[in-house]
Coordinates of C-alpha atoms and ligand atoms in Angstrom, one line a residue:
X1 CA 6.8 -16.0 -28.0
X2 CA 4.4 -18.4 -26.5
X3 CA 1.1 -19.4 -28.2
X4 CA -1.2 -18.9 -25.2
X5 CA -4.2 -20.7 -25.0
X6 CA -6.0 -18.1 -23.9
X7 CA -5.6 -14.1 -23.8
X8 CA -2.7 -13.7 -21.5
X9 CA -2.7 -10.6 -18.9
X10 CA -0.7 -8.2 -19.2
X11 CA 2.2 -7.4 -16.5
X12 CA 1.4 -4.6 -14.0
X13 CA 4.2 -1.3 -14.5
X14 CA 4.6 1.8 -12.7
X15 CA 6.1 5.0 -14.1
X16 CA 9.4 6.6 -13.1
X17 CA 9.8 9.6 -12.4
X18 CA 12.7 11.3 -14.4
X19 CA 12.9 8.1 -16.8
X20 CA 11.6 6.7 -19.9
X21 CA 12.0 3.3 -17.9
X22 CA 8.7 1.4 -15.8
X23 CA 8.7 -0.1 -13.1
X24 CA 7.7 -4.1 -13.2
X25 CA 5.2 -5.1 -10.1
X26 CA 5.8 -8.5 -8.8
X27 CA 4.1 -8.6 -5.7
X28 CA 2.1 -6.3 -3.5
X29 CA 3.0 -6.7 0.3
X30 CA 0.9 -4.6 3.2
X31 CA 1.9 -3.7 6.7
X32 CA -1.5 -3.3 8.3
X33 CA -1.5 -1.5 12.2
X34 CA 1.8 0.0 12.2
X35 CA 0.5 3.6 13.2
X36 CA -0.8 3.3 17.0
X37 CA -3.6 5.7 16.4
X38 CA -4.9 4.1 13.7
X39 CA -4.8 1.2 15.9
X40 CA -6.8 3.4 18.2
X41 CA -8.9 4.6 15.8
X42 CA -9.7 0.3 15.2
X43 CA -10.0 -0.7 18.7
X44 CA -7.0 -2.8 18.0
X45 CA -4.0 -3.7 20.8
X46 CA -0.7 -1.6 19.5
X47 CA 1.4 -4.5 21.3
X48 CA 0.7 -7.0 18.4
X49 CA 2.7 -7.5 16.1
X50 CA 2.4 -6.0 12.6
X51 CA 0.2 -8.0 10.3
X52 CA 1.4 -8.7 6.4
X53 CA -0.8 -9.3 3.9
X54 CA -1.1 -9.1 0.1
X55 CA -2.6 -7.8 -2.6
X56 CA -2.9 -9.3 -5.8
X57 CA -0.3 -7.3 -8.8
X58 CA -3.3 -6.4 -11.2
X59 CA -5.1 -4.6 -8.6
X60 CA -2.6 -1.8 -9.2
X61 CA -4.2 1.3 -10.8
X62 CA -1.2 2.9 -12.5
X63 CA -1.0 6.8 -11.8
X64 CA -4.6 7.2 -9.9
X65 CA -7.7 8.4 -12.0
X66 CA -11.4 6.9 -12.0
X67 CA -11.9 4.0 -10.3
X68 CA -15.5 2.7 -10.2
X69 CA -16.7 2.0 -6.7
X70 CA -16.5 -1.9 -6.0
X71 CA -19.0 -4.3 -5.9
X72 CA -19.8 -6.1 -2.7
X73 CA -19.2 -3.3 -0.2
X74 CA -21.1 -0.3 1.4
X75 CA -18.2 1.0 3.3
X76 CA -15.1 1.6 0.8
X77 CA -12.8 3.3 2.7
X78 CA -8.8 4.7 1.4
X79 CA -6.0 4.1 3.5
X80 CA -3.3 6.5 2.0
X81 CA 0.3 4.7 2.2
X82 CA 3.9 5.5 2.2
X83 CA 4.8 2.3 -0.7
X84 CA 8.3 0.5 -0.9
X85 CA 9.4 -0.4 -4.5
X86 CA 12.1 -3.0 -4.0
X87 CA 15.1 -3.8 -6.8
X88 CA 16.3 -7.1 -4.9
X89 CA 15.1 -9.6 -2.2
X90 CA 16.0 -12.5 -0.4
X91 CA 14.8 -14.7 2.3
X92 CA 15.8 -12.8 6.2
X93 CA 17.2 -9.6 5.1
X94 CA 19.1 -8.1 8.1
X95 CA 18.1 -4.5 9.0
X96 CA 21.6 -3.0 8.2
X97 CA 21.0 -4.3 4.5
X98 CA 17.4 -3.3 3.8
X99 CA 18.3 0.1 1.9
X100 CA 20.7 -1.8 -0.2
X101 CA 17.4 -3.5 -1.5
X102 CA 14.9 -0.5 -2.1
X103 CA 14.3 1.0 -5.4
X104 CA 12.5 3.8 -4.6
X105 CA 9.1 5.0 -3.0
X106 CA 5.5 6.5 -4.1
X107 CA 2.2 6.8 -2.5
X108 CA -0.5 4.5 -3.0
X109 CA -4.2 3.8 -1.7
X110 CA -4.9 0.4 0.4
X111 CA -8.5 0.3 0.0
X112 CA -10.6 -1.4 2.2
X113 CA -13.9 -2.8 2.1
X114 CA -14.5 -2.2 5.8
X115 CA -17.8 -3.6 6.0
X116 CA -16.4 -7.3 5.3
X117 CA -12.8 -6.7 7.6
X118 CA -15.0 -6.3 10.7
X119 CA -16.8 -9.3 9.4
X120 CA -13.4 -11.0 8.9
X121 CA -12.0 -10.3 12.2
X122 CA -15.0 -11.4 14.6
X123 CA -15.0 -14.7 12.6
X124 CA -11.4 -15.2 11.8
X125 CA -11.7 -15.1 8.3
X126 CA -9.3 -14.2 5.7
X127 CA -8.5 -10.9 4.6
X128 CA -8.9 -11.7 0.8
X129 CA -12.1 -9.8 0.6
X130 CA -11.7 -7.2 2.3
X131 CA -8.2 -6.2 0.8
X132 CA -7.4 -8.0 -2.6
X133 CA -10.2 -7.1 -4.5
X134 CA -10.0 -5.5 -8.2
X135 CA -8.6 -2.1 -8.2
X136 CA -7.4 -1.9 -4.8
X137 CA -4.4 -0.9 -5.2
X138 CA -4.2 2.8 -6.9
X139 CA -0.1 3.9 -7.0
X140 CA 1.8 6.8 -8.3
X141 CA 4.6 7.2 -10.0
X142 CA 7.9 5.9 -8.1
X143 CA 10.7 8.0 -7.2
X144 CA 14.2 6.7 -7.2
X145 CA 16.4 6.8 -4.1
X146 CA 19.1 8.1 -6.1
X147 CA 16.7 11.0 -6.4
X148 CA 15.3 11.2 -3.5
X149 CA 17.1 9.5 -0.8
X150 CA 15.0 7.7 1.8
X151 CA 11.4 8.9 2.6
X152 CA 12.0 8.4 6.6
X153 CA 11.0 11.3 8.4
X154 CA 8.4 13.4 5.2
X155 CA 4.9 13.8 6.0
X156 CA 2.8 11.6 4.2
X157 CA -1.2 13.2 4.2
X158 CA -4.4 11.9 2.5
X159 CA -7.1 14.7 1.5
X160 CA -10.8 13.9 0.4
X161 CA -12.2 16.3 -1.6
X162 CA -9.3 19.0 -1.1
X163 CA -9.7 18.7 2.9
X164 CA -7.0 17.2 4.9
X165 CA -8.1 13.9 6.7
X166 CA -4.7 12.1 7.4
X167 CA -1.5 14.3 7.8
X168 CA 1.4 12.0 9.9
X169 CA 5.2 12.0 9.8
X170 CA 6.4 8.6 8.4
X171 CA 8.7 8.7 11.2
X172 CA 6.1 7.5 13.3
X173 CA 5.6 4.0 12.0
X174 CA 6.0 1.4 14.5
X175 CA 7.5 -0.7 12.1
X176 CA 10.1 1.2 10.1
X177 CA 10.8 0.4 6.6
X178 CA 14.1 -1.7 7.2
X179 CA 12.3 -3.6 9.8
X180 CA 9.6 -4.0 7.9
X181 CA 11.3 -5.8 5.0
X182 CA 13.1 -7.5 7.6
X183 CA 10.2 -8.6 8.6
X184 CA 8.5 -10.2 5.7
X185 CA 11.8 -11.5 4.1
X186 CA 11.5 -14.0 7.1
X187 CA 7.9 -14.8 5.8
X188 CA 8.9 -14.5 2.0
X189 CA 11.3 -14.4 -0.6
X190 CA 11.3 -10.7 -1.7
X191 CA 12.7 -9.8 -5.0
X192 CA 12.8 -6.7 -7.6
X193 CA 9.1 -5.9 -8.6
X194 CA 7.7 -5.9 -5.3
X195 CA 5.9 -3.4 -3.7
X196 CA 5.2 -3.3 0.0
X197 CA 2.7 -0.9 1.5
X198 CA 3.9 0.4 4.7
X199 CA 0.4 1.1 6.6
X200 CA -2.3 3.9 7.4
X201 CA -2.1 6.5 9.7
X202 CA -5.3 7.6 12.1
X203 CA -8.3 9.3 9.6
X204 CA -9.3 6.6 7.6
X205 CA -13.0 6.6 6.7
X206 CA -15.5 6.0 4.0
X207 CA -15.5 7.4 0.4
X208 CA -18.3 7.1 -2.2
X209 CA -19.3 8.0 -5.9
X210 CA -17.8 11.4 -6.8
X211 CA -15.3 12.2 -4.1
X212 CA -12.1 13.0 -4.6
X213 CA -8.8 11.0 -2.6
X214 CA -5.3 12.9 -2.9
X215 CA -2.4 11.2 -1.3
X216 CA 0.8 13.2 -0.9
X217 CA 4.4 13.0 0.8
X218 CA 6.9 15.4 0.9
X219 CA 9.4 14.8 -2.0
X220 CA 7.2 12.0 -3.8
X221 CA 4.9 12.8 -6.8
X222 CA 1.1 13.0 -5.4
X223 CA -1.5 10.6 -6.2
X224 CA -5.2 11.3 -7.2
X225 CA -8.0 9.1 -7.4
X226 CA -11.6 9.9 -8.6
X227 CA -14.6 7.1 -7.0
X228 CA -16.7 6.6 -10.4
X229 CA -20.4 5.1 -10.8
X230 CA -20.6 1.2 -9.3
X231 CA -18.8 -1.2 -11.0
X232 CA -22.0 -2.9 -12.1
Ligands
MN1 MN1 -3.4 -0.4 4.9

């Protein structure tokens, strides 16, 4: 044991289903415009290619409940997510091995303050802001592949406040998954503990204090999130 100097945080974990065991987070990569009518629905061009970006580990909210709704925003939105735990990595994973690599899935929330990203964009600022803020990462429990399989062609939908506002088949991701850790294991090392959140489909749009977010995929276990009072 180290004698820190000061408190030292504590490593982010998600459950498992069907095991005592958690699940370590390492990093938390995101696929952002990999559904073309989400890229509609943001007046963005569905030729370019898909943008990674990360979030920092202790924005995870474990298993969904309250979060308070974040400072420095009056336009929160949820993005619900199909999410990619990985078991191993490497620098340029070929397609054909990508499976090999994946742990298992769940669901998780990529919230956005959109106020700032449109900010962001028109002045080619980074992302930080907008996506890697506290609590912006709310993730339920993973599912193994050896109990599952591979989530590749479920239904992944996002309700708010019981009524269904995205509902899209995970088959139709521009990038699939084994590209898509393809992909960023070009950019990055990946390794076991990372998490990388796939994209949005269309319905994204604004939540605040009260409102309920349930994000659901066929075969994984469902995710709820409560927005709470401000933060401060
Ligand atoms: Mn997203």
């Amino acid at each position: 044991m180290f004698d820190y100097a000061v408190e030292a945080p504590g490593s982010p974990t998600l459950s498992i289903t069907n095991s005592t065991q958690v699940f370590p987070v390492r990093r938390i990569y995101c696929i952002g415009k990999n559904y073309v009518a989400h890229i509609h629905e943001m007046n963005a061009d569905e030729r370019d290619p898909p943008v990674i970006f990360q979030k920092p580990a202790d924005a995870i909210v474990a298993g969904g409940g309250e979060i308070p709704y974040p400072v420095f925003t009056k336009n929160f939105h949820y993005e619900g997510e199909l999410v990619v735990a990985m078991k191993s990595g490497g620098y340029n994973i070929s397609e054909d091995d990508a499976y090999s690599h994946i742990f298992g899935y769940a669901v998780g929330l990529d919230m956005t303050r959109r106020d700032h990203q449109a900010e962001a964009l028109a002045k080619g600022l980074p992302w930080e802001v907008t996506k890697a803020f506290d609590k912006s990462a709310p993730m339920g429990p993973i599912s193994r592949v050896e109990d599952v399989g591979h989530i590749d062609h479920h239904v992944l939908r996002t309700k708010i406040n019981g009524e269904t506002r995205q509902e899209a088949n995970v088959e139709l991701m521009i990038w699939n998954t084994r590209e898509i850790i393809s992909k960023i294991s070009e950019q990055h090392e990946l390794k076991a503990g990372d998490l990388i959140m796939t994209g949005t489909p269309a319905g994204v749009g604004a939540v605040v204090t009260g409102d309920t977010i349930e994000v659901e995929a066929d075969g994984l276990e469902p995710l709820k999130v409560t927005i709470g009072a401000p933060a401060v």
